[in-house]
Coordinates of C-alpha atoms in Angstrom, one line a residue:
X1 CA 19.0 233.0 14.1
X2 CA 21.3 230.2 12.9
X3 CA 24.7 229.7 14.2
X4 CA 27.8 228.0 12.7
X5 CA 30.6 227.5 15.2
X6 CA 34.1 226.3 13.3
X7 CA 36.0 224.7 16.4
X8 CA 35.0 222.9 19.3
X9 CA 37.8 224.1 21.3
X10 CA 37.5 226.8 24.5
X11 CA 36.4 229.7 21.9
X12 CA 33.7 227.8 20.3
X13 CA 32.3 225.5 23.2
X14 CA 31.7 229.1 25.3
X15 CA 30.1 230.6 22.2
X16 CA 27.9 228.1 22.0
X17 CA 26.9 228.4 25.6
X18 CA 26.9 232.3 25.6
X19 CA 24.5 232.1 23.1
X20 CA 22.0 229.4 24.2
X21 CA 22.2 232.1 27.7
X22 CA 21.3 235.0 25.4
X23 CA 18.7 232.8 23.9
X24 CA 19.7 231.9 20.6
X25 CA 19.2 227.8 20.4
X26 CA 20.1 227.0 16.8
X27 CA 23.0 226.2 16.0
X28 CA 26.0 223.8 15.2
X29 CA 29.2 223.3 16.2
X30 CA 31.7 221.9 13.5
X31 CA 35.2 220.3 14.7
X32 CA 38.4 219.1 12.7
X33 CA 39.2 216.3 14.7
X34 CA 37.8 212.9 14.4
X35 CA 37.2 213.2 18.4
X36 CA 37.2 215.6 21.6
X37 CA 40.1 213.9 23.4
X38 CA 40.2 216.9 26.2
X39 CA 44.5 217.4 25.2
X40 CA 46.8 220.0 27.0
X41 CA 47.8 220.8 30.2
X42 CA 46.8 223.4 32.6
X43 CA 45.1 226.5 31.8
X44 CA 44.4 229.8 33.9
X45 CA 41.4 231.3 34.2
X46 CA 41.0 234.8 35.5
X47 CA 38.6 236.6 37.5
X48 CA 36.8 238.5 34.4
X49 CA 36.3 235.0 32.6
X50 CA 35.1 233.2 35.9
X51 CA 32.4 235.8 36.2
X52 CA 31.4 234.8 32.8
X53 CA 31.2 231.7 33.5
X54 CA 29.1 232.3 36.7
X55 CA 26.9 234.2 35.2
X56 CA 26.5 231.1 32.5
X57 CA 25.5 229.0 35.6
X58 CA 28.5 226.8 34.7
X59 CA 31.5 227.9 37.9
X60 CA 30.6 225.3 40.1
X61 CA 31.3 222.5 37.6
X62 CA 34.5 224.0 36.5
X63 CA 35.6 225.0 39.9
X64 CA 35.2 221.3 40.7
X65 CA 38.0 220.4 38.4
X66 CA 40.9 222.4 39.7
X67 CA 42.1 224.8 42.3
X68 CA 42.2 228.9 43.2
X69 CA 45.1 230.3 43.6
X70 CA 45.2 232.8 46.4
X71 CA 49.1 234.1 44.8
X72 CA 51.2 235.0 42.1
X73 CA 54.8 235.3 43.0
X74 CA 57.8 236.7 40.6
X75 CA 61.1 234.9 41.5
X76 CA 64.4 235.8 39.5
X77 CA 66.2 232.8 38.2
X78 CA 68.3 232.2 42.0
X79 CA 64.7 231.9 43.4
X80 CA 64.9 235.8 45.2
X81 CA 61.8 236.9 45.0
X82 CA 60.5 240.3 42.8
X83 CA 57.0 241.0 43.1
X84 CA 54.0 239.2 44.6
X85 CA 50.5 239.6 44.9
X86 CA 46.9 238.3 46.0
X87 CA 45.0 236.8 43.2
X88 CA 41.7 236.1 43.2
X89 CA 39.0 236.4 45.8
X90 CA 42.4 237.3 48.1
X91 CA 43.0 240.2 45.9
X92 CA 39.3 241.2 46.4
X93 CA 37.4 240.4 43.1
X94 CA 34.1 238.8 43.7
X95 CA 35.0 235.8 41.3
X96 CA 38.1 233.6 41.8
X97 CA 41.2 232.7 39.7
X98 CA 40.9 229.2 38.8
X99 CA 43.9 226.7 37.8
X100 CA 42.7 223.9 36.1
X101 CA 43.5 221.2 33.3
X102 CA 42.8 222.2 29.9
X103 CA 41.6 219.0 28.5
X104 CA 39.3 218.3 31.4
X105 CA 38.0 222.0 31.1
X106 CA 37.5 221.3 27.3
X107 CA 35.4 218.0 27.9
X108 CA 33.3 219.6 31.0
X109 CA 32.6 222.2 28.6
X110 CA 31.5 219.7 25.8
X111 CA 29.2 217.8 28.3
X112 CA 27.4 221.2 29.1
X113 CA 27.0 222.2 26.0
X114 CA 24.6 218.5 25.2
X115 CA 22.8 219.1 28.2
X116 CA 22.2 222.5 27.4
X117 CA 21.4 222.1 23.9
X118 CA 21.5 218.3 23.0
X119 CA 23.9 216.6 19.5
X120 CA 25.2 219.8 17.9
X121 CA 28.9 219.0 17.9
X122 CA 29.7 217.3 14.7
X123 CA 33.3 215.8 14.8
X124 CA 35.6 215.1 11.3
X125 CA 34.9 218.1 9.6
X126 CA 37.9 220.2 8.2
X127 CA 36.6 224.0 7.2
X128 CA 37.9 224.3 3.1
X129 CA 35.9 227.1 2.2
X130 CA 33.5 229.6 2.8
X131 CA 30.8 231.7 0.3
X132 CA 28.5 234.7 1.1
X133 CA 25.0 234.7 0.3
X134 CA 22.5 238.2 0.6
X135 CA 21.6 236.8 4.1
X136 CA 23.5 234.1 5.0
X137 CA 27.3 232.6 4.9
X138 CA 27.4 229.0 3.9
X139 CA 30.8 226.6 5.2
X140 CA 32.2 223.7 3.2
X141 CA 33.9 221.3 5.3
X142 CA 35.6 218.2 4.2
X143 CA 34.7 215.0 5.4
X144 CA 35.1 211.1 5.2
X145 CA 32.5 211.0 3.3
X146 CA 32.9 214.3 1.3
X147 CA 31.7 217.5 1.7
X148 CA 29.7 219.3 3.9
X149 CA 28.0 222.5 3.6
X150 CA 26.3 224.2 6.6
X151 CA 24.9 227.7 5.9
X152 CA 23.8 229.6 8.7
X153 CA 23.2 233.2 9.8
X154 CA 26.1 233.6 10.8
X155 CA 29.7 231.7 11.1
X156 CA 32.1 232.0 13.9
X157 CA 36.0 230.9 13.3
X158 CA 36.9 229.7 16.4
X159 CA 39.4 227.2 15.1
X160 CA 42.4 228.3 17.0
X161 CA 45.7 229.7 15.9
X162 CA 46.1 228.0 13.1
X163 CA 42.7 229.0 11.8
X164 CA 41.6 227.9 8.7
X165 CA 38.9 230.5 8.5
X166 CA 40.9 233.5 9.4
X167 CA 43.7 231.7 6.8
X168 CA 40.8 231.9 4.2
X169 CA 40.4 235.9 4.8
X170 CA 44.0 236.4 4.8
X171 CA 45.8 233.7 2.5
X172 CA 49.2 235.3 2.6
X173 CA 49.7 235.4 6.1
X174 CA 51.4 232.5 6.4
X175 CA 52.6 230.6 9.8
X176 CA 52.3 231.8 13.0
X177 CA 55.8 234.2 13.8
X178 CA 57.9 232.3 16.3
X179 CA 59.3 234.5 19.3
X180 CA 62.5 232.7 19.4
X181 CA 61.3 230.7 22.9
X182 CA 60.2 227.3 22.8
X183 CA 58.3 225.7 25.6
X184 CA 58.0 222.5 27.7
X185 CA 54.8 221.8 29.2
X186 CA 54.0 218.6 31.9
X187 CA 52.3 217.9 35.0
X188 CA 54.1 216.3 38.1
X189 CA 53.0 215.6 41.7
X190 CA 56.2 216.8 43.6
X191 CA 56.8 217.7 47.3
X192 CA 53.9 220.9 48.2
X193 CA 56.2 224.2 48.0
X194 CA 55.1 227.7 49.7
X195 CA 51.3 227.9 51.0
X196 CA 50.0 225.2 48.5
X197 CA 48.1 227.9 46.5
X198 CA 50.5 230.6 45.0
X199 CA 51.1 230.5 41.1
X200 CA 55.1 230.8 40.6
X201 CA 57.3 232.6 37.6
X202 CA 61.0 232.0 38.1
X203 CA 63.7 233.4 35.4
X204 CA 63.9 236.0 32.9
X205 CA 63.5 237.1 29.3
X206 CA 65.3 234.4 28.3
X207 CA 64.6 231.4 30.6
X208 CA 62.1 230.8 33.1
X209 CA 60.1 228.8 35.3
X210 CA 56.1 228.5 35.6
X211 CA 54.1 226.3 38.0
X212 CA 50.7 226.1 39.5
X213 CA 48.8 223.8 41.4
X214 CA 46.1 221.7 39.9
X215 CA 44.8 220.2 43.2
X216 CA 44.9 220.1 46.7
X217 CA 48.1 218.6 48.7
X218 CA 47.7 214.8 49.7
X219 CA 48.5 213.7 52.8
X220 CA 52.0 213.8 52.7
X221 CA 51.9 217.1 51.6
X222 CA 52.4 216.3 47.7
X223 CA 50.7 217.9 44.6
X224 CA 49.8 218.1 41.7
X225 CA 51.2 220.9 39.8
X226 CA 51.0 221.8 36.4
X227 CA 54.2 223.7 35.3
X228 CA 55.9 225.3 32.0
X229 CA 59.6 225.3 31.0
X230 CA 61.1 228.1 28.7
X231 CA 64.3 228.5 27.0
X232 CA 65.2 230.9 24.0
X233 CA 67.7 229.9 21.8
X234 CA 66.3 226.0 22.2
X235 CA 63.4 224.1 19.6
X236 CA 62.4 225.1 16.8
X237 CA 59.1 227.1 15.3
X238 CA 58.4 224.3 13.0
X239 CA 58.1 221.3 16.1
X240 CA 55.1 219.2 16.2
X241 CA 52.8 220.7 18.4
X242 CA 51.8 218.4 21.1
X243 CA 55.2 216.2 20.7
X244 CA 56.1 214.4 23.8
X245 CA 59.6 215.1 24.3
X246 CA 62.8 212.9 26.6
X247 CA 62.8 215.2 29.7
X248 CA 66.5 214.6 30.6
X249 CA 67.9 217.6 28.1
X250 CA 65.0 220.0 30.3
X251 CA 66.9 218.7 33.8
X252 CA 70.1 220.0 32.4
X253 CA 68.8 223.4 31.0
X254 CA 67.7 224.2 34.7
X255 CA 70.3 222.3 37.1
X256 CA 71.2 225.2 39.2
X257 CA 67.8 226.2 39.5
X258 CA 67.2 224.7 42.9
X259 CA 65.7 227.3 45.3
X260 CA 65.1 226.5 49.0
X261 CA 61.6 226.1 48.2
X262 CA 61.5 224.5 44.9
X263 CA 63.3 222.2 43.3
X264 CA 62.8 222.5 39.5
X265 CA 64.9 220.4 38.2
X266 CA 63.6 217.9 40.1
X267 CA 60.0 219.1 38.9
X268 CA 60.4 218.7 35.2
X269 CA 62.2 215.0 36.0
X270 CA 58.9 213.9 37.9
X271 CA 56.6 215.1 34.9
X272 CA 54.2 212.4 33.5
X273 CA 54.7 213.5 30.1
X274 CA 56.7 216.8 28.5
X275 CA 55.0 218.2 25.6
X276 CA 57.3 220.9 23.5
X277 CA 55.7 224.1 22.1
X278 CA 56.6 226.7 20.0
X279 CA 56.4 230.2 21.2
X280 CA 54.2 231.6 19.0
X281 CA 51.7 234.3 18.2
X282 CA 49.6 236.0 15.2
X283 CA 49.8 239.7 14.5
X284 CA 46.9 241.8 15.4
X285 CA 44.8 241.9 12.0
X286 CA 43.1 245.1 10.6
X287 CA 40.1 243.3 10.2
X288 CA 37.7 240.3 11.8
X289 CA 34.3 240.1 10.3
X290 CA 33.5 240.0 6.4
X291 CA 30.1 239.8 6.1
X292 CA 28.5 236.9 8.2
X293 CA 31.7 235.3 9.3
X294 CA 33.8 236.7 12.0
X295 CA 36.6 235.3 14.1
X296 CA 37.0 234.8 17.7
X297 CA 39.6 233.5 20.7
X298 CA 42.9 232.3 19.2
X299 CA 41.8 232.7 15.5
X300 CA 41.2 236.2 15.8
X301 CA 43.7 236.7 18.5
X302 CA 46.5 234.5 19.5
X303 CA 49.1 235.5 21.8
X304 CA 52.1 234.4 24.0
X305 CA 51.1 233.2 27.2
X306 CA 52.5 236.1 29.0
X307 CA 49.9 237.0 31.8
X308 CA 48.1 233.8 31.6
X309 CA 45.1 235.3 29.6
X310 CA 44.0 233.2 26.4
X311 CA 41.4 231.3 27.5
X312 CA 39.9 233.8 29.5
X313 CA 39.8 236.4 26.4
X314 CA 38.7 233.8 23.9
X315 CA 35.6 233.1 27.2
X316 CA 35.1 237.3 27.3
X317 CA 34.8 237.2 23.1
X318 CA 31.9 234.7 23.4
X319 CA 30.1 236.5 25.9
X320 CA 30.4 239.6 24.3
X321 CA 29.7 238.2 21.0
X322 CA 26.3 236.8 22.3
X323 CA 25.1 239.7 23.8
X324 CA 25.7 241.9 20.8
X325 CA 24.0 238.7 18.3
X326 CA 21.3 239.4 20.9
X327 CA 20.5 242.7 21.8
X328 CA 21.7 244.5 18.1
X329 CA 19.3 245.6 15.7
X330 CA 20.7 243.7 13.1
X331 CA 23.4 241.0 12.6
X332 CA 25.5 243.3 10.6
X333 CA 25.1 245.8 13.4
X334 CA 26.2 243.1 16.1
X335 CA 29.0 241.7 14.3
X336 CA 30.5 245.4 13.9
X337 CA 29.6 246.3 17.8
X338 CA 31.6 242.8 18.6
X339 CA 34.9 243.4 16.8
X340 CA 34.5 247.4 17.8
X341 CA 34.3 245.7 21.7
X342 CA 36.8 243.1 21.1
X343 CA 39.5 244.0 18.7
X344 CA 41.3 247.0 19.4
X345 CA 41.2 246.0 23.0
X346 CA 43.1 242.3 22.1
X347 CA 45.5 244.1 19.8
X348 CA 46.7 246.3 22.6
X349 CA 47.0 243.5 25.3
X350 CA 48.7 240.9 22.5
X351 CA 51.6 244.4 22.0
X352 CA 51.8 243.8 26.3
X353 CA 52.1 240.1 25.9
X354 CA 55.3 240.4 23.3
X355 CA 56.6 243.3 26.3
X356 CA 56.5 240.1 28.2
X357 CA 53.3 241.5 30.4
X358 CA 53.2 241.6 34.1
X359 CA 56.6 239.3 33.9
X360 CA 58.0 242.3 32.9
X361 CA 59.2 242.5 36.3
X362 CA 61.3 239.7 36.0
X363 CA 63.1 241.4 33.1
X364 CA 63.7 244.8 35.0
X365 CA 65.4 242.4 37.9
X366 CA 67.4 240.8 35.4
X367 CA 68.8 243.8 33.7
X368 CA 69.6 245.8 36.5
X369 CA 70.7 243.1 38.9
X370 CA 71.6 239.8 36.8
X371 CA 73.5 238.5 39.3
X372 CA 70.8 238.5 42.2
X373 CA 69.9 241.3 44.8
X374 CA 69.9 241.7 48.4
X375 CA 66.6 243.9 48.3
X376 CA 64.0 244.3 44.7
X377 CA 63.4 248.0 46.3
X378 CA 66.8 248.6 45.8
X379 CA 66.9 247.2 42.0
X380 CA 63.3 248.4 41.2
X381 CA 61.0 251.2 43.5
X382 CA 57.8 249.1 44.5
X383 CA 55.7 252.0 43.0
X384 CA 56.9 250.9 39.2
X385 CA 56.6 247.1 40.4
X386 CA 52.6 248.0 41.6
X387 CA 51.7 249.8 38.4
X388 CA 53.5 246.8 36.0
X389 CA 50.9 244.9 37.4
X390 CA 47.9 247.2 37.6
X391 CA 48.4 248.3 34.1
X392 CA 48.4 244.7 32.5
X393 CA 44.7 244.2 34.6
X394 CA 43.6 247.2 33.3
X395 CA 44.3 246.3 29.7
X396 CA 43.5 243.0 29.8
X397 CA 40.0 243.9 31.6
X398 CA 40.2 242.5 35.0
X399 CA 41.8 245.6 37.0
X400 CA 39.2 244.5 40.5
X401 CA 38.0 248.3 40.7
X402 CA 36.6 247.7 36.8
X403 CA 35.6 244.2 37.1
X404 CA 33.7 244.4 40.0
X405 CA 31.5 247.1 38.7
X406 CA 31.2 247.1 35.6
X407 CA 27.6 245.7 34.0
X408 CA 26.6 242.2 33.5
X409 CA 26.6 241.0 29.6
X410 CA 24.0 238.2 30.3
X411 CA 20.6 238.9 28.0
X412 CA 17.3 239.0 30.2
X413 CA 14.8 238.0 27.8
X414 CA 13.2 241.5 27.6
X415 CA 16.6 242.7 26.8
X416 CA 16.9 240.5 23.1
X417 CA 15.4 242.1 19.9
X418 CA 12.3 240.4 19.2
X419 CA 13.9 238.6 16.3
X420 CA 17.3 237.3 18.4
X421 CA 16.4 233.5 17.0
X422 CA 15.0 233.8 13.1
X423 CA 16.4 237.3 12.1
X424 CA 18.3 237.4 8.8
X425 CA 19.2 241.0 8.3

């Protein structure tokens, strides 16, 4: 079986692993840009992704690049805190959550895929068109030189939101909608706050506060953490994405906010850079796969960042992609077994992301107590508060009494149809 990948991003490196694991060797990986920089700033991954990637054989290297997290903690916007809970191997899964930065996940994930299956990235090349054969989709991409065509068994679009694949299959869609939110993204090393390890959300529907740590305190006690401003009402859903931005006008958005054990203003002040964002999404589509081409991660599925959960899905389509390309009679059978899996299951979380998720808590505190609380049981029963957060696990696949027993999707070798690398049917 031949493999195009369109996008060498989170989505299409994982692919590409997922299915050298499953035993399918040939195939190609085709990125836009004229190089992998590793861009962005930190990125979550979740318990269900970090078994995938254990059972890739690739956890210890990614592990190595960041921190676990052992708690998330909802704070309303005077720092008073809402909701918390264990995360990771704390909360009892038998993988961890692991905080780390996107761009150095994306180039650890580049330098497995060469040592797992040597030159198959090929940089420069923009995806302008794709055709179907009887048994086999072909991809045109422009290039310096001019264009490119790379048929294969099948292609995967896994060139993020603004997908040019998915674009081809649905040519009126038009931009991603914006949610009304922009964002502000940075890294800092500020003053350790709390145990060192907890994951923090500060605010509300309409402003709040995100930070993580990306490494362990130094020996003053300072860290790095990676952390996300959000404001409604601010930006614009036509900024340039990745547009480093003054952060003075950030400072004054959140002045007050200065809790007893953080200081965000003084947070956002400290960044090394401040990178605006768009709030932005795609609709749930009726529709992945058209014959040999199907979409995956952000190209099939985008959604707000609400529950910290994009990279782990986009990791959780490649797996299960791989073990259906594998294991399925036929392609056409494994590319309808694969969206069958994967999308109704990302249309119902992306409907919980635009409810705001698990941060839904920090709505309910707002609305019924704007001006602050002297107890959260008194504004919201810890009952509804426990099953806010069990019901986005459950959705999003990582509820610990699923994850922890559910079956493994890595292929054993007498586990793939006899055909898994040369059939065409």
């Amino acid at each position: 079986m031949n493999v195009v990948i369109v996008g060498a991003g989170i989505a299409g490196l994982a692919t590409a692993l997922s299915l050298e694991a499953a035993g399918i060797r040939d195939l190609r990986i085709f990125e836009r840009a004229p190089e992998i920089r590793g861009l962005g700033v930190g990125i979550n991954l979740l318990p269900h992704a970090v078994r995938e990637l254990t059972e890739l054989g690739v956890a210890d290297r990614i592990e190595a690049l960041g921190v676990a997290p052992s708690r998330l903690a909802y704070y309303n916007r005077h720092g008073q805190p809402i909701w918390s809970e264990p995360r990771g191997l704390d909360a009892g899964y038998r993988w961890p959550q692991l905080s780390v930065h996107r761009g150095r996940l994306q180039l650890a994930l580049v330098d497995l895929v060469r040592e797992r299956l040597g030159d198959v990235i090929e940089t420069g090349h923009r995806l302008v068109g794709v055709s179907e054969g009887a048994d086999a989709a072909t991809a045109t991409f422009e290039t310096e030189t001019g264009d490119v065509d790379a048929t294969g068994d099948v292609v995967v679009g896994a060139d993020g939101i603004h997908s040019a694949l998915r674009a081809i299959r649905y040519p009126a869609e038009g931009a991603p909608p914006w949610s009304g939110l922009t964002l502000w993204r940075g890294t800092a090393v500020i003053p350790g706050y709390l145990d060192g390890r907890t994951m923090i959300m500060a605010g509300d529907g309409d402003q709040k506060f995100v930070a993580y740590p990306l490494g362990a305190p130094d020996a003053e006690g300072r860290q790095r953490v990676n952390f996300i401003a959000e404001r409604r009402g601010e930006g614009s859903p036509d900024a340039d994405w990745n547009r480093a931005v003054d952060p003075a006008p950030i400072v004054e958005l959140f002045r007050g906010w200065r809790f007893d054990w953080l200081d965000v203003p003084a947070a956002i002040a400290a960044a090394d850079e401040i990178l605006e964002y768009p709030m932005v999404d795609r609709d749930a589509l009726p529709q992945w796969t058209f014959g040999r081409t199907t979409l995956i991660g952000d190209a099939a599925h985008a959604m707000y960042p609400n529950g910290s959960n994009g990279g782990s899905q986009a990791i959780l389509d490649a797996r299960i992609l791989a073990f259906h390309l594998a294991t399925a009679p036929t392609i056409a059978a494994a590319l309808d077994a694969y969206e069958a899996d994967r999308r109704p299951a990302t249309a119902k979380l992306l409907e919980m992301t635009r409810q705001t998720g698990p941060e839904r808590v920090m709505q309910l505190a707002y609305e019924r107590a704007p001006e602050g609380f002297a107890d959260i049981h008194d504004v919201i029963p810890a009952d509804e508060l426990a099953e806010i957060a069990a019901a986005y696990k459950r959705a999003a696949g990582f509820h610990p009494d699923v994850l922890n027993t559910r079956a493994s999707m890595t292929v054993e070798a007498a586990a793939r149809r006899p055909s898994a690398t040369q059939a065409t049917s």
